XYZ file of C-alpha atoms in Angstrom:
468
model
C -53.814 -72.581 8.319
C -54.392 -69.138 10.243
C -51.304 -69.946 12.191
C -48.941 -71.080 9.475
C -49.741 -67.705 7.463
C -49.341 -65.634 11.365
C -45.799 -67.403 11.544
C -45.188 -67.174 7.662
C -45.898 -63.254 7.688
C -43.748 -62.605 11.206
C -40.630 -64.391 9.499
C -41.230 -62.452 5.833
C -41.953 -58.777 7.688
C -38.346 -60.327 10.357
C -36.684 -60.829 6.668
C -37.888 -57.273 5.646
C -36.369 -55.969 8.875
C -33.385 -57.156 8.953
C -32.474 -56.472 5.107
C -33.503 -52.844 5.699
C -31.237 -52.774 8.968
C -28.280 -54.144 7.486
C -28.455 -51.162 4.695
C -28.257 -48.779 6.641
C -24.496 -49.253 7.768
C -24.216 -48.497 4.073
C -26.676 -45.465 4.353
C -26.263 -41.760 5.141
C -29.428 -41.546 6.266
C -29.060 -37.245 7.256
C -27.934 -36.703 3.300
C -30.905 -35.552 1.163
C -29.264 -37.076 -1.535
C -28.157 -40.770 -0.057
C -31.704 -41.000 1.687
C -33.630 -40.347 -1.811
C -31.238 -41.371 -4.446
C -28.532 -43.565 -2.221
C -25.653 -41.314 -3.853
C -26.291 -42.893 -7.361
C -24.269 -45.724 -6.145
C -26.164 -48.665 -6.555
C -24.610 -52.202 -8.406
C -25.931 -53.182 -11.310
C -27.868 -56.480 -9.647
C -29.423 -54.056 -7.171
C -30.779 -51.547 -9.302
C -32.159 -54.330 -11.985
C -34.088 -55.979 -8.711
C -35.493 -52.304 -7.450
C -36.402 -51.569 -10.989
C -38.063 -54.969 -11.420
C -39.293 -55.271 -8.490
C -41.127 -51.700 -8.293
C -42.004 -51.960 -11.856
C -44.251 -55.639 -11.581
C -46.516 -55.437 -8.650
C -49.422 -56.755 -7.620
C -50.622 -55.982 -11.308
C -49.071 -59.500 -12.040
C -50.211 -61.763 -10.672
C -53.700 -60.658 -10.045
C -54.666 -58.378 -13.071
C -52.365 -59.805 -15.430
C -53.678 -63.121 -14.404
C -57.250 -62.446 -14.093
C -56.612 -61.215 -17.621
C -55.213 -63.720 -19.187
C -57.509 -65.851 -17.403
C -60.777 -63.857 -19.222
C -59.499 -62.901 -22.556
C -56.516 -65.469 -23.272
C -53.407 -64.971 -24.646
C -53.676 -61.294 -26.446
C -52.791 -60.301 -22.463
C -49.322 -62.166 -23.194
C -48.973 -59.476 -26.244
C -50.283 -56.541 -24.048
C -47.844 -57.179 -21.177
C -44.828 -57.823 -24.063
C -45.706 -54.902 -25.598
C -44.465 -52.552 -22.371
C -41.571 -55.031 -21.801
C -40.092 -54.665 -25.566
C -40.847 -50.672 -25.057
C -39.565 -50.512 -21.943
C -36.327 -52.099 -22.358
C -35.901 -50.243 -25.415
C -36.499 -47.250 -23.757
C -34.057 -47.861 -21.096
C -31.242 -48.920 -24.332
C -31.590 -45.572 -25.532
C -33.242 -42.787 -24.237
C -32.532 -44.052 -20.516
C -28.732 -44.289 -21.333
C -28.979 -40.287 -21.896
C -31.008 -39.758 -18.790
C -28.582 -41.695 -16.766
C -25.631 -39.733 -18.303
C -27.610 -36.391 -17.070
C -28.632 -37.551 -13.628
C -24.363 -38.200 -12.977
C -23.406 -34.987 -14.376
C -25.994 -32.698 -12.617
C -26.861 -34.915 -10.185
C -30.342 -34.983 -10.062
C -32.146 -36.655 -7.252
C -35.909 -36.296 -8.772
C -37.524 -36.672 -12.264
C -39.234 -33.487 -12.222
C -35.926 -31.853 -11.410
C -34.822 -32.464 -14.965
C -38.132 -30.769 -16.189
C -36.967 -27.751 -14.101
C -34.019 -27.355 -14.575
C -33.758 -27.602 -18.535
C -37.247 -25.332 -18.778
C -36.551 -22.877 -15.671
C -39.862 -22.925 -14.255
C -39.982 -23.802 -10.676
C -43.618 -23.479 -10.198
C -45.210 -25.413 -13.007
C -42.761 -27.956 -11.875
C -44.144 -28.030 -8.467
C -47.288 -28.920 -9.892
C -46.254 -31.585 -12.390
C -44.638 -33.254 -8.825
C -48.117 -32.446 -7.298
C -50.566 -34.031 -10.331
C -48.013 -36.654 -10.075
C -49.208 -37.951 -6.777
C -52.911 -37.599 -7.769
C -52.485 -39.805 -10.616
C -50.211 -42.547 -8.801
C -53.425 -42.482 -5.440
C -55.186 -45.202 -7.062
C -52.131 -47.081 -8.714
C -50.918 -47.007 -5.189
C -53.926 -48.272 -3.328
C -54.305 -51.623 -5.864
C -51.009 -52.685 -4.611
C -51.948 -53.179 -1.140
C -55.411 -53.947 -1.476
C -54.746 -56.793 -3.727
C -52.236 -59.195 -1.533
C -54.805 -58.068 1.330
C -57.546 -59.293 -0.773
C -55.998 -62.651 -1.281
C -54.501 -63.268 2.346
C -57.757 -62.579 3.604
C -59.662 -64.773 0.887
C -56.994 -67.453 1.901
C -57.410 -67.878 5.736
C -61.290 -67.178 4.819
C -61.363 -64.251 5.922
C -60.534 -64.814 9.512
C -57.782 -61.772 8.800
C -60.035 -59.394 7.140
C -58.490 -56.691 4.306
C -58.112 -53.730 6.835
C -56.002 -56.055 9.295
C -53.737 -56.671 6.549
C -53.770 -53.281 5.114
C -52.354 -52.346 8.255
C -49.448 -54.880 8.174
C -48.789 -53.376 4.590
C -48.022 -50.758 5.552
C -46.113 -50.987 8.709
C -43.853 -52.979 6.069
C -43.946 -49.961 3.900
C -42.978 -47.768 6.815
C -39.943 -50.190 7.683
C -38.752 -50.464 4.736
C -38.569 -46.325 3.622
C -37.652 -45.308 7.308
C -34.552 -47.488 7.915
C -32.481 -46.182 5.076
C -34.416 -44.815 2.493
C -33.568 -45.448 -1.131
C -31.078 -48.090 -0.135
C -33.193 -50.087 2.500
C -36.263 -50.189 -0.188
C -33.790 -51.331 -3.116
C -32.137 -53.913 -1.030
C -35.702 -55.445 0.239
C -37.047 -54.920 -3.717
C -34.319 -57.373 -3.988
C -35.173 -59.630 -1.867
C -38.765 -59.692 -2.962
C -38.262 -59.968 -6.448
C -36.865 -62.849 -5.771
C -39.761 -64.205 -3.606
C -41.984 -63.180 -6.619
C -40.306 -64.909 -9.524
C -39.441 -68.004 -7.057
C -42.928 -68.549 -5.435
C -44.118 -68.136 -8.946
C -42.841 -70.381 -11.081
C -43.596 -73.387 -7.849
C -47.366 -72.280 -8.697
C -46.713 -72.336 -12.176
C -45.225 -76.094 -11.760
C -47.912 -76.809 -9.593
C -50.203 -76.421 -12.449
C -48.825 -77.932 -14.926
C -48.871 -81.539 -12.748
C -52.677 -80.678 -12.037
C -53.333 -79.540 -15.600
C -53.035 -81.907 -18.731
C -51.810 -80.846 -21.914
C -55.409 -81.352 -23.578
C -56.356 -78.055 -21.782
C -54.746 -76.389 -24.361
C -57.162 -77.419 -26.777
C -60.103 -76.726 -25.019
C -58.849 -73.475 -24.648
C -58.108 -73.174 -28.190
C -61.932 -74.373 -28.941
C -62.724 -71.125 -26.634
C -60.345 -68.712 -28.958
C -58.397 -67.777 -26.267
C -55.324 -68.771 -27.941
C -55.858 -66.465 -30.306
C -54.248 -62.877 -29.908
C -56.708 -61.546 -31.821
C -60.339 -62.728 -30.491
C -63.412 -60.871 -29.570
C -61.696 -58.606 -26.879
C -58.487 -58.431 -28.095
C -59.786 -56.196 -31.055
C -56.915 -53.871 -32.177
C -58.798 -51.034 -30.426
C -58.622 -52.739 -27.210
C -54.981 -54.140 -27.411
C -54.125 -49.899 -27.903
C -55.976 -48.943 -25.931
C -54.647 -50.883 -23.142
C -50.960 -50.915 -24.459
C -50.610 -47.000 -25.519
C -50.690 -45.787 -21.621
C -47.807 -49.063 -20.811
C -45.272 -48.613 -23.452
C -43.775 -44.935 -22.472
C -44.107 -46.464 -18.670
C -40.681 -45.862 -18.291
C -40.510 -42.139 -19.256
C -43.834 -41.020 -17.312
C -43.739 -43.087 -14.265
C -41.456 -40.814 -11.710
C -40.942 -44.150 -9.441
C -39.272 -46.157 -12.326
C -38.080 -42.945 -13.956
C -35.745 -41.893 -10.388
C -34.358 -45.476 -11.129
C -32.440 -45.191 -14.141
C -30.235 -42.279 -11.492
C -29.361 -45.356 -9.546
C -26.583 -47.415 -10.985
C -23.364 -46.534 -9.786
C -21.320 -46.355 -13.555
C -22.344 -47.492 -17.152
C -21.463 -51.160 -16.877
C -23.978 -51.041 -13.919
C -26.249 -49.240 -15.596
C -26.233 -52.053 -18.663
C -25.895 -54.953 -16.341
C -29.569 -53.262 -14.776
C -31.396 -53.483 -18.568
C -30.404 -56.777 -19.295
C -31.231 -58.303 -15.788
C -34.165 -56.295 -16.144
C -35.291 -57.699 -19.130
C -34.735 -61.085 -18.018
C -36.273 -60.638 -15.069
C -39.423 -59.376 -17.340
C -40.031 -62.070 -19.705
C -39.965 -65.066 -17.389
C -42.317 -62.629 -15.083
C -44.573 -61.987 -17.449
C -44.646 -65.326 -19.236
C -45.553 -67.155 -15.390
C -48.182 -64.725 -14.716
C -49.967 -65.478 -18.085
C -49.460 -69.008 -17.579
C -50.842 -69.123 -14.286
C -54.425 -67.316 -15.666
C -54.243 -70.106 -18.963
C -53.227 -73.262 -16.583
C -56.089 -72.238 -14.214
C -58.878 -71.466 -17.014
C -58.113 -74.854 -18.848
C -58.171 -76.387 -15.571
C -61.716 -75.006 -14.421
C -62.828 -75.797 -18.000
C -62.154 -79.469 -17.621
C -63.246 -79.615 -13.957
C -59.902 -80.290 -12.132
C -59.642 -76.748 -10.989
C -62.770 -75.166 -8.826
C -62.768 -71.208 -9.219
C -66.338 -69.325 -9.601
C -65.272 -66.807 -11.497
C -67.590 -65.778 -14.319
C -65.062 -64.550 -17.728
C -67.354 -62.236 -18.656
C -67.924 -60.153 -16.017
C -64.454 -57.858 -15.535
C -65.674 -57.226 -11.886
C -64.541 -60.793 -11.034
C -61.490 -61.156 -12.614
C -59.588 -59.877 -9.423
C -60.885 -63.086 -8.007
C -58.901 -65.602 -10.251
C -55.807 -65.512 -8.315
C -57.450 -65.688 -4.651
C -59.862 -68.732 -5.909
C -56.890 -70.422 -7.466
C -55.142 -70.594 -4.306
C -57.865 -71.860 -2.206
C -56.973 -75.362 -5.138
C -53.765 -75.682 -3.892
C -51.453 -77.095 -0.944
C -51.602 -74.404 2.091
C -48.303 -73.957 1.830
C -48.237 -72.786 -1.687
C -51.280 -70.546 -1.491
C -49.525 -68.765 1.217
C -45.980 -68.638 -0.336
C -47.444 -67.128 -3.256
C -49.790 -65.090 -1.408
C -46.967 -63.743 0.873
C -44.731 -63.121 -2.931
C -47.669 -61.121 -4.251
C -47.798 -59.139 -0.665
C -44.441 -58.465 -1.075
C -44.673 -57.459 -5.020
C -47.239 -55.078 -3.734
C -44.965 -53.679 -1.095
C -41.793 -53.051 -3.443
C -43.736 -51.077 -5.180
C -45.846 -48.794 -2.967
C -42.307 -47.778 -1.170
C -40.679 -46.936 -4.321
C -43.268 -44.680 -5.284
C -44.156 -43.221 -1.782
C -40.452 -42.034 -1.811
C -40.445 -40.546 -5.009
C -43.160 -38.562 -4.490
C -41.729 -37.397 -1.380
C -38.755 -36.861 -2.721
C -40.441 -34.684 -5.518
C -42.502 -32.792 -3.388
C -39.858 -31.455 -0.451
C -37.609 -30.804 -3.318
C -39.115 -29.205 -6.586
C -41.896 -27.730 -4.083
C -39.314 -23.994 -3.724
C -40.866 -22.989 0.137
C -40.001 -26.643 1.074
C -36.531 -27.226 -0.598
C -34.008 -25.946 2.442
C -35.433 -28.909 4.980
C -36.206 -31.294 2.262
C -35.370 -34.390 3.861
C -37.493 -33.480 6.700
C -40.289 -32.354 5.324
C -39.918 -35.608 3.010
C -39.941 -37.661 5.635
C -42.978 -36.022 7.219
C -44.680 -36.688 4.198
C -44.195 -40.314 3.885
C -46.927 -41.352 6.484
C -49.333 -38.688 5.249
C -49.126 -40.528 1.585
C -49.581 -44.049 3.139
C -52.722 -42.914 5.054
C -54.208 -41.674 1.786
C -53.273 -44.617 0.247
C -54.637 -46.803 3.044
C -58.087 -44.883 2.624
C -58.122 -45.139 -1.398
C -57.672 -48.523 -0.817
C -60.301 -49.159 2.039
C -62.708 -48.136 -0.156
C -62.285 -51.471 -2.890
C -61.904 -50.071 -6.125
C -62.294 -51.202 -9.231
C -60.393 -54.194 -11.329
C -56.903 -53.790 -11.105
C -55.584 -53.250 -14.210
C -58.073 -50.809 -15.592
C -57.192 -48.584 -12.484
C -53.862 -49.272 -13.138
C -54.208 -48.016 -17.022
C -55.913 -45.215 -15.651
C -53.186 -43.884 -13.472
C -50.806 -44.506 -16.674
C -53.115 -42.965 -19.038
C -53.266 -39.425 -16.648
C -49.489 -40.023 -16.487
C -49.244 -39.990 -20.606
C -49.481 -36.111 -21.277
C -46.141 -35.551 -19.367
C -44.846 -37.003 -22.692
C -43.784 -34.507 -24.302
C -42.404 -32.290 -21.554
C -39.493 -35.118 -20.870
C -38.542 -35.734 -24.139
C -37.760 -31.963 -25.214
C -36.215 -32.192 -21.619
C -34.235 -35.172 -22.684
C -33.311 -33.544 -26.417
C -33.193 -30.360 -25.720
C -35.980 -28.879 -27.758
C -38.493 -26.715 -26.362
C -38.805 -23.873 -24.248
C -40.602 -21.845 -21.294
C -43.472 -21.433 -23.035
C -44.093 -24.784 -24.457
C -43.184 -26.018 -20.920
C -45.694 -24.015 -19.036
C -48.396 -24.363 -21.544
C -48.385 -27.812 -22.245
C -47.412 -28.551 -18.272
C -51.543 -27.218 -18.010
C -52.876 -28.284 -21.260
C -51.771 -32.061 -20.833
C -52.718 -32.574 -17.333
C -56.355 -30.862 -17.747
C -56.682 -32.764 -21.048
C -56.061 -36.144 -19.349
C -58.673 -35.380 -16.541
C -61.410 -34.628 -18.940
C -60.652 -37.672 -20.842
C -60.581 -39.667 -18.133
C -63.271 -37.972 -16.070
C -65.744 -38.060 -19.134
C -64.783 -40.966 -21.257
C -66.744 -39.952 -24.208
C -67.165 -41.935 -27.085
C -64.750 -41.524 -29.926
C -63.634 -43.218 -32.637
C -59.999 -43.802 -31.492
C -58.735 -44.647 -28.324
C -58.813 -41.860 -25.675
C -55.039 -42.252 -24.882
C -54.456 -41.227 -28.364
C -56.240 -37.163 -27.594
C -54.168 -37.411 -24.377
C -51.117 -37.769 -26.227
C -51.649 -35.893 -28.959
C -52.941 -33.055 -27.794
C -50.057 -31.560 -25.361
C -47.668 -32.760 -27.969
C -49.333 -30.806 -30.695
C -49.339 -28.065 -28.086
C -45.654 -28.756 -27.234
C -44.612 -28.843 -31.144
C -46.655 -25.401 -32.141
C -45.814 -23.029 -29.299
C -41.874 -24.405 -29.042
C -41.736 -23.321 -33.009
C -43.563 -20.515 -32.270
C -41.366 -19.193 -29.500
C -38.278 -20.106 -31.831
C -39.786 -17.809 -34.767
C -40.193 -15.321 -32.445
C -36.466 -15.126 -31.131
């Protein structure tokens, strides 16, 4: 077992290798904008495969799972929610974005921000508050396909061994060619995702009879509306999700990418596509696996009510299955993890050498420099085992939320220095708090982060405007 999963790691990190490698004969790898942005000249199959691929992570198929595995099918409506928003997002505001990024030729997100408001040092921070937030999103990605290939070989190759080969995966891939050597791999490992997958999913369903479906039923977790799925809950965990798109900088630097408009539309469908039968495997794999264990034919000690295990559905599943499977799919999930963590490493040090003024004139440099200093935090974050995936995946979402505001008057043009700066310190230290303190309200606290800097955003942009 130990040695199939050596050999079947060697060949995936070769495949990595040799996909970043070929990019580069495509790359400029001493232009700012070709190593960050690959000269906004992406196809429309490439940049629906980066987007997917740095978009579902490790989330899937370990929190989604473990979710759907513990609650039941209301996690199928969570995760649809953000794919409906998402896509509609991309249909309409994204179309604008896209038409801005080829115009001006923007090469971060925050450089909208700074150049529609004119304020160079609260965007420096928004790029700085940015990376805080995305630490912990960051560190679940790794630590989860580590989890699992340890779990599988039982734990001969222990997490910090394979944290290790993360990110020497994560280094390849950035290093070779930048944006287009972690686009072209994202393609290549979305496709490893969806395919490994949908074997486990088939795998299942031969191990699995159809009667599971009632016992599950019996348990109410067929119902989108059961004990946890309260309407509180399902907001509470969908609210932070469904403006993904907007507040996330790594998928937001994606919608620069295509290289004209028919790419740009081929990306959303794809994407979409792409989405659904994603999201629809992952949720089957935590119902196929819960209705097995329920009727005995599938061995996982994992206890439903305690959140702390549901991490564990995913790596106990696979230890039911062929050896070959459990390590195809753990090897898809390593490199769903990987995808991602790349994609947002370079963002972030895209947006820091460039909307960071002192650092601007030897951005790619200094960005470059950066990109090992934000792996070893990562690596550290993650070393310490935090907590269930996708509440620390909410989390960095929810602290994500108050930028809101800022990118749609960006986007619309409404708005102005003032609302810019004060709402670019009133949403971040609002989120914090909330986040920091979680105290008890009657709505959900994504709905104070929100609301808050846009109230703040709305009054002192129609203030300013009575004023002029």
């Amino acid at each position: 077992m130990i040695e199939l999963l050596g050999l079947t790691i060697a060949v995936y990190v070769a495949i990595v290798t040799l996909v970043s490698l070929y990019s580069r004969r495509y790359a400029n790898v001493r232009d700012p904008v070709d190593y960050f942005i690959a000269s906004h000249r992406l196809s429309g199959f490439i940049s629906a495969m980066t987007y997917a691929a740095t978009t579902y992570s490790a989330f899937m198929l370990i929190g989604l799972t473990g979710l759907s595995y513990a609650t039941g099918v209301g996690a199928l409506a969570f995760e649809a929610a953000y794919l409906v928003f998402t896509v509609s997002i991309l249909a309409l505001v994204g179309t604008k974005v896209w038409e801005f990024s080829r115009s001006r030729g923007y090469i971060t997100p925050t450089q909208l921000l700074g150049e529609r408001y004119g304020v160079t040092l609260i965007t420096a921070f928004i790029a700085i508050y940015m990376l805080i937030a995305l630490i912990p999103y960051s560190a679940i990605q790794i630590l989860g396909p580590a989890t699992i290939l340890s779990a599988v070989t039982g734990g001969t190759l222990d997490v910090p061994i394979l944290l290790t080969v993360a990110a020497i995966v994560i280094l390849v891939s950035i290093y070779t060619a930048g944006f287009r050597s972690v686009a072209w791999t994202d393609a290549v490992q979305g496709i490893i995702m969806i395919s490994s997958t949908l074997i486990l999913v088939l795998w299942l369903l031969n191990v699995v009879p159809p009667s599971a479906f009632n016992v599950l039923a019996a348990k109410d977790l067929l119902n989108p509306n059961n004990s946890f799925w309260t309407s509180y809950t399902f907001f509470a965990y969908t609210l932070p999700w469904i403006f993904f798109a907007i507040t996330n900088p790594q998928v937001f630097q994606r919608i620069y990418v295509p290289r004209d408009k028919k790419a740009y539309t081929n990306m959303v469908m794809l994407f979409a596509v792409f989405g659904l039968i994603y999201t629809l495997l992952s949720v089957m794999v935590g119902l196929l696996t819960r209705g097995g264990v329920e009727l005995g034919l599938i061995k996982v000690s994992v206890n439903p009510a305690n959140q702390a295990e549901w991490n564990l559905v995913t790596p106990k599943l696979l230890l039911n299955t062929p050896p070959v499977l459990a390590i195809l799919v753990s090897i898809s999930i390593f490199a769903a993890a990987t995808s991602t963590v790349n994609s947002i490493i370079l963002t972030l040090a895209s947006m820091i050498s460039t909307d960071v003024p002192r650092l601007r004139k030897r951005r790619l440099i200094v960005g470059k420099s950066l990109i090992p200093i934000f792996i070893i935090l990562i690596y550290i974050f993650s070393y310490l085992r935090p907590g269930f995936v996708v509440n620390l995946a909410v989390t960095s979402s929810t602290l994500l939320l108050p930028l809101l505001p800022l990118y749609l008057g960006a986007i619309y043009g409404y708005g102005c220095k003032t609302s810019y700066i004060t709402t670019g310190i009133v949403g971040p230290a609002t989120a914090l708090t909330m986040v920091a303190l979680n105290p008890p309200l009657p709505i959900p606290k994504e709905v104070v982060i929100i609301a808050i800097p846009s109230l703040t955003y709305l009054i002192t942009s129609t203030l300013s405007q009575r004023k002029q």
